[in-house]
PDB file of C-alpha atoms in Angstrom:
ATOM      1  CA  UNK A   1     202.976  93.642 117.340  1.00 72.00           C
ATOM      2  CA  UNK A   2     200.661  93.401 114.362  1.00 82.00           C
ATOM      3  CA  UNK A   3     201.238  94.976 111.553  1.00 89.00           C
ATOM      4  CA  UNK A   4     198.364  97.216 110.158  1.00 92.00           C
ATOM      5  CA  UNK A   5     196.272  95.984 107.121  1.00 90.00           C
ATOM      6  CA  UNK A   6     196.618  97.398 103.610  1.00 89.00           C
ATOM      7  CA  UNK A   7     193.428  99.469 103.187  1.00 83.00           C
ATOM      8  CA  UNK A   8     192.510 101.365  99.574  1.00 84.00           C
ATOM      9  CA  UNK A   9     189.320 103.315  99.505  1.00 87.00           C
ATOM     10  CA  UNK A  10     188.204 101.543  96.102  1.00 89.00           C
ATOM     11  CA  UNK A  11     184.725 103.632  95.583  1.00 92.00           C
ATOM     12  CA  UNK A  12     182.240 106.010  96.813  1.00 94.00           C
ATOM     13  CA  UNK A  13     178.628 104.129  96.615  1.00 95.00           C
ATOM     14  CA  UNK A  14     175.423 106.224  96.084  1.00 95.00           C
ATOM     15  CA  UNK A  15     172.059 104.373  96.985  1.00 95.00           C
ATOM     16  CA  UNK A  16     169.343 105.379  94.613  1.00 95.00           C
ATOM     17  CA  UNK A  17     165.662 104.202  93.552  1.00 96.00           C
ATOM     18  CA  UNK A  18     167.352 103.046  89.766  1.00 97.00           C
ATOM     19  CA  UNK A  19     171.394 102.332  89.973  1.00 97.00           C
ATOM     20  CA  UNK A  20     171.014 102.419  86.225  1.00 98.00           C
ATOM     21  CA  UNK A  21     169.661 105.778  85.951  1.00 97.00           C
ATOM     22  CA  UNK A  22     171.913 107.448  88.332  1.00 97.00           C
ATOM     23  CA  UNK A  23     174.457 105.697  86.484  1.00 98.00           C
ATOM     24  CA  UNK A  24     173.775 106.992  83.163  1.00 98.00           C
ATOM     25  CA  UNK A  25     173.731 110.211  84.498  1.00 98.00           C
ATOM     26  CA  UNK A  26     177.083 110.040  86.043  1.00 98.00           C
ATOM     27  CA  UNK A  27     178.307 108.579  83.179  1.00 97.00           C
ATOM     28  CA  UNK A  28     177.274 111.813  80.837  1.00 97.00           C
ATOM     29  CA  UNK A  29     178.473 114.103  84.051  1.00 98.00           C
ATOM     30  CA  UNK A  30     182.007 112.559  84.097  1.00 97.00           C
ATOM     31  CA  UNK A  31     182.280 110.999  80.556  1.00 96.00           C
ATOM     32  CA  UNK A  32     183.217 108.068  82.824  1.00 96.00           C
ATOM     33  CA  UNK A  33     182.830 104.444  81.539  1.00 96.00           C
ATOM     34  CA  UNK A  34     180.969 101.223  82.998  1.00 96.00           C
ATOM     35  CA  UNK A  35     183.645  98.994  84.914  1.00 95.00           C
ATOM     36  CA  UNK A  36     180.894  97.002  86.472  1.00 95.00           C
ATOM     37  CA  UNK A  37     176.903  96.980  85.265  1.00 97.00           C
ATOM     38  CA  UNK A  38     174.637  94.386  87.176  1.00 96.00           C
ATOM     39  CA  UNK A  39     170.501  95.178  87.725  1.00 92.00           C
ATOM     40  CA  UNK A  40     171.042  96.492  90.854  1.00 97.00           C
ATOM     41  CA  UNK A  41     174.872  97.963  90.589  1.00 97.00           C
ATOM     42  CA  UNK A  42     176.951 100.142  88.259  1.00 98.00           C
ATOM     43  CA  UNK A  43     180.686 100.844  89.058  1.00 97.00           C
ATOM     44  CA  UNK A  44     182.022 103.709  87.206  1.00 97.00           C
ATOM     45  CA  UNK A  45     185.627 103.993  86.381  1.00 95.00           C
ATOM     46  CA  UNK A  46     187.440 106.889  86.845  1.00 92.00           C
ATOM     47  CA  UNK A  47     189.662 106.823  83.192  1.00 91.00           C
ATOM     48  CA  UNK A  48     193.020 108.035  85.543  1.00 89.00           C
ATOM     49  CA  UNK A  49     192.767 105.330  88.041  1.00 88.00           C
ATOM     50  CA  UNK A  50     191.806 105.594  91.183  1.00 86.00           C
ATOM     51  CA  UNK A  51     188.326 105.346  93.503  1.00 88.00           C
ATOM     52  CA  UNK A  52     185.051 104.476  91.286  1.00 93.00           C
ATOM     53  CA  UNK A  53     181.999 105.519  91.545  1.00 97.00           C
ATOM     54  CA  UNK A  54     179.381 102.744  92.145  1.00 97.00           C
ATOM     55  CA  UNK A  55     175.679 103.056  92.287  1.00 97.00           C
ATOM     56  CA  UNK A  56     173.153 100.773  94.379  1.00 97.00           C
ATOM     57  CA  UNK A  57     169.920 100.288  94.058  1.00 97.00           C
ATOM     58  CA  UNK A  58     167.916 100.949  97.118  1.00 95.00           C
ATOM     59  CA  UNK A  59     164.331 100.608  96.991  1.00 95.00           C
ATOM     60  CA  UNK A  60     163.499 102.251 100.273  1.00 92.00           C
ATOM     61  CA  UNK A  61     165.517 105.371  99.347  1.00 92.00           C
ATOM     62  CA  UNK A  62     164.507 108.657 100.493  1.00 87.00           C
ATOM     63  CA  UNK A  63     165.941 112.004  98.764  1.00 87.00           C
ATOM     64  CA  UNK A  64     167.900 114.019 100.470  1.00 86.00           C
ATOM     65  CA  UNK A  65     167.336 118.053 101.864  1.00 81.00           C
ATOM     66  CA  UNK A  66     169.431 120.695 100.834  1.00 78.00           C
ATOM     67  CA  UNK A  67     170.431 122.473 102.670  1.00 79.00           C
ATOM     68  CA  UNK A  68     169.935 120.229 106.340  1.00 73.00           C
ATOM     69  CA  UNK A  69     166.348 120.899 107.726  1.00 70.00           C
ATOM     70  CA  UNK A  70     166.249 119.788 110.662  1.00 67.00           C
ATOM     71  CA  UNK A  71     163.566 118.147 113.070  1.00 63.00           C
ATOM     72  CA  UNK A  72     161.094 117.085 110.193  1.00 67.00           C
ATOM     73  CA  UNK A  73     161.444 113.537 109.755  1.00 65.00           C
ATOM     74  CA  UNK A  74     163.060 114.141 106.284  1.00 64.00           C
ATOM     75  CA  UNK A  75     166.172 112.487 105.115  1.00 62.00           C
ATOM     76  CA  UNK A  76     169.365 114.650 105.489  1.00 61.00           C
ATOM     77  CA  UNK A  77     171.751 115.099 103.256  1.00 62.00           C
ATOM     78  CA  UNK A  78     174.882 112.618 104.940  1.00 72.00           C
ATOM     79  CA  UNK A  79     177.490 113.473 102.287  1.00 80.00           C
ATOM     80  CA  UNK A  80     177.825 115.124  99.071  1.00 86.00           C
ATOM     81  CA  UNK A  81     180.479 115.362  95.984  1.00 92.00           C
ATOM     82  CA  UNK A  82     182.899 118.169  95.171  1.00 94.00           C
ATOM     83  CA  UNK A  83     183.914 118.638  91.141  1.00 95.00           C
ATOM     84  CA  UNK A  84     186.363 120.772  90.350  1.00 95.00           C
ATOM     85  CA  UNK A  85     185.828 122.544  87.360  1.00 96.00           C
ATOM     86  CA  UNK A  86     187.830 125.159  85.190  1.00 95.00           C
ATOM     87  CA  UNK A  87     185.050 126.904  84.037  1.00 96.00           C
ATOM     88  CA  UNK A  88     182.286 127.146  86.516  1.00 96.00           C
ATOM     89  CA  UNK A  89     179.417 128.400  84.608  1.00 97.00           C
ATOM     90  CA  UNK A  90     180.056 126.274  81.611  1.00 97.00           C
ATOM     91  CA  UNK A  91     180.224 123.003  84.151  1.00 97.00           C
ATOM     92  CA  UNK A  92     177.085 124.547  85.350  1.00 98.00           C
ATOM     93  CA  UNK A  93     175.632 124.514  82.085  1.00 98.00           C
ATOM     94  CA  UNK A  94     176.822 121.342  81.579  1.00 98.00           C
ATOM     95  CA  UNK A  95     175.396 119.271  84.574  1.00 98.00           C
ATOM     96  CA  UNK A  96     171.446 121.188  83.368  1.00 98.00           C
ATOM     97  CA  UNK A  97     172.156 119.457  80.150  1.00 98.00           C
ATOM     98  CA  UNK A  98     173.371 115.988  81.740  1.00 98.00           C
ATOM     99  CA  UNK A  99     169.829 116.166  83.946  1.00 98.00           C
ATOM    100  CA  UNK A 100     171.560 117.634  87.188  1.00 98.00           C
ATOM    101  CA  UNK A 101     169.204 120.601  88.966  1.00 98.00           C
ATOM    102  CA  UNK A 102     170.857 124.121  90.686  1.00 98.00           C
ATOM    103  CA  UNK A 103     169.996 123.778  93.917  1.00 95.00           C
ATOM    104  CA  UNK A 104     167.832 127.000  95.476  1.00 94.00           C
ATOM    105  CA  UNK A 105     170.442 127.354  98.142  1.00 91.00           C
ATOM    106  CA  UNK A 106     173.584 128.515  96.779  1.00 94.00           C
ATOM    107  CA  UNK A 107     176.317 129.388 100.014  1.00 91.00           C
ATOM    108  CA  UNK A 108     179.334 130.169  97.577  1.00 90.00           C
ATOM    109  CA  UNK A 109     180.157 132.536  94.426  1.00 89.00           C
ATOM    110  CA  UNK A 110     182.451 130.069  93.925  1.00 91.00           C
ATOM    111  CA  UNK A 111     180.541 127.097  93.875  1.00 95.00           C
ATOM    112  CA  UNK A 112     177.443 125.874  92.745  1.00 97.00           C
ATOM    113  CA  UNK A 113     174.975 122.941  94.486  1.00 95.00           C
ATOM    114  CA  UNK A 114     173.782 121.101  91.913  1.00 96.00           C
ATOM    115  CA  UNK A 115     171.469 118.021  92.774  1.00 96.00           C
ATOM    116  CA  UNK A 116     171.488 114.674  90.505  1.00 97.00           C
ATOM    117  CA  UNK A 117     168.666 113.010  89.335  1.00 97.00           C
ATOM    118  CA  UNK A 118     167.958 111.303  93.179  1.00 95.00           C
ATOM    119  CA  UNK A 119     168.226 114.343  95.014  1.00 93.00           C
ATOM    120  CA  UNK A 120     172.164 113.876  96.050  1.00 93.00           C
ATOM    121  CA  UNK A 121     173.696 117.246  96.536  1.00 93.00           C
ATOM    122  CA  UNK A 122     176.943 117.843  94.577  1.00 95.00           C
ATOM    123  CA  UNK A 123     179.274 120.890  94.455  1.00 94.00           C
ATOM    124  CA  UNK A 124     180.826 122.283  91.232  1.00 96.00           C
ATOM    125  CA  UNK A 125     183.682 124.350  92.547  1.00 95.00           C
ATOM    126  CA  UNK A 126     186.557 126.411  90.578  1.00 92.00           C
ATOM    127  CA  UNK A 127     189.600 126.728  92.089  1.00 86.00           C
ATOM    128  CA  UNK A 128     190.965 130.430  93.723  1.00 79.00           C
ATOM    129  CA  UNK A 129     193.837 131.827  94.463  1.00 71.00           C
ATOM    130  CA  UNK A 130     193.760 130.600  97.689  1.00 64.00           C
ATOM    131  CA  UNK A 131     192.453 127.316  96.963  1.00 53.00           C
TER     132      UNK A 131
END
């Protein structure tokens, strides 16, 4: 029998029109800093350890909708990020400033869709009791 590879998830990867910009933006989000910066690709490093966050250019990229729409022809959203935060409307306040947008639709009191500067959706969430 053979034994099973060693696999590590080593990053999410967001396509965008600009890696750069998206970068920077992540970069004021997270306060995370630049493990890898080429013209087309950015690798953000998470300071704990752990999965980065890289950035591709992709000059065919479409935004995403949020929430799905479907049967239009326009891209859907395929995946999305979850942030915990310990103060939600301050890490609210705090993507605005970084150049996130609140999304319209908002399913959660305890979360809030917020959309980065290429349209992906991602969730600022405080934790509950039962969470």
């Amino acid at each position: 029998m053979t034994a099973e590879p060693r696999l590590t998830l080593t990053a999410t990867v967001l396509d965008s029109p600009d890696a750069a910009d998206l970068a920077r933006f992540y970069q004021r989000l997270l306060g995370w800093q630049a493990r890898t910066w080429e013209t087309d690709w950015v690798a953000l490093a998470e300071p704990g350890g752990g999965a980065a966050l890289s950035f591709q250019t992709e000059p065919l990229y479409r935004r995403p909708v949020w929430p799905a729409a479907g049967g239009d022809g326009r891209q859907q959203m395929m995946s999305h990020l979850d942030i915990e935060v310990d103060d939600l409307t301050a890490g609210v306040r705090h993507a605005l400033d970084a150049g996130a947008a609140l999304a319209d639709h908002q399913p959660q009191d305890d979360v809030r869709v917020m959309l980065d500067p290429a349209g992906h959706p991602f969730c600022l969430w405080i934790r509950t009791e039962e969470g």
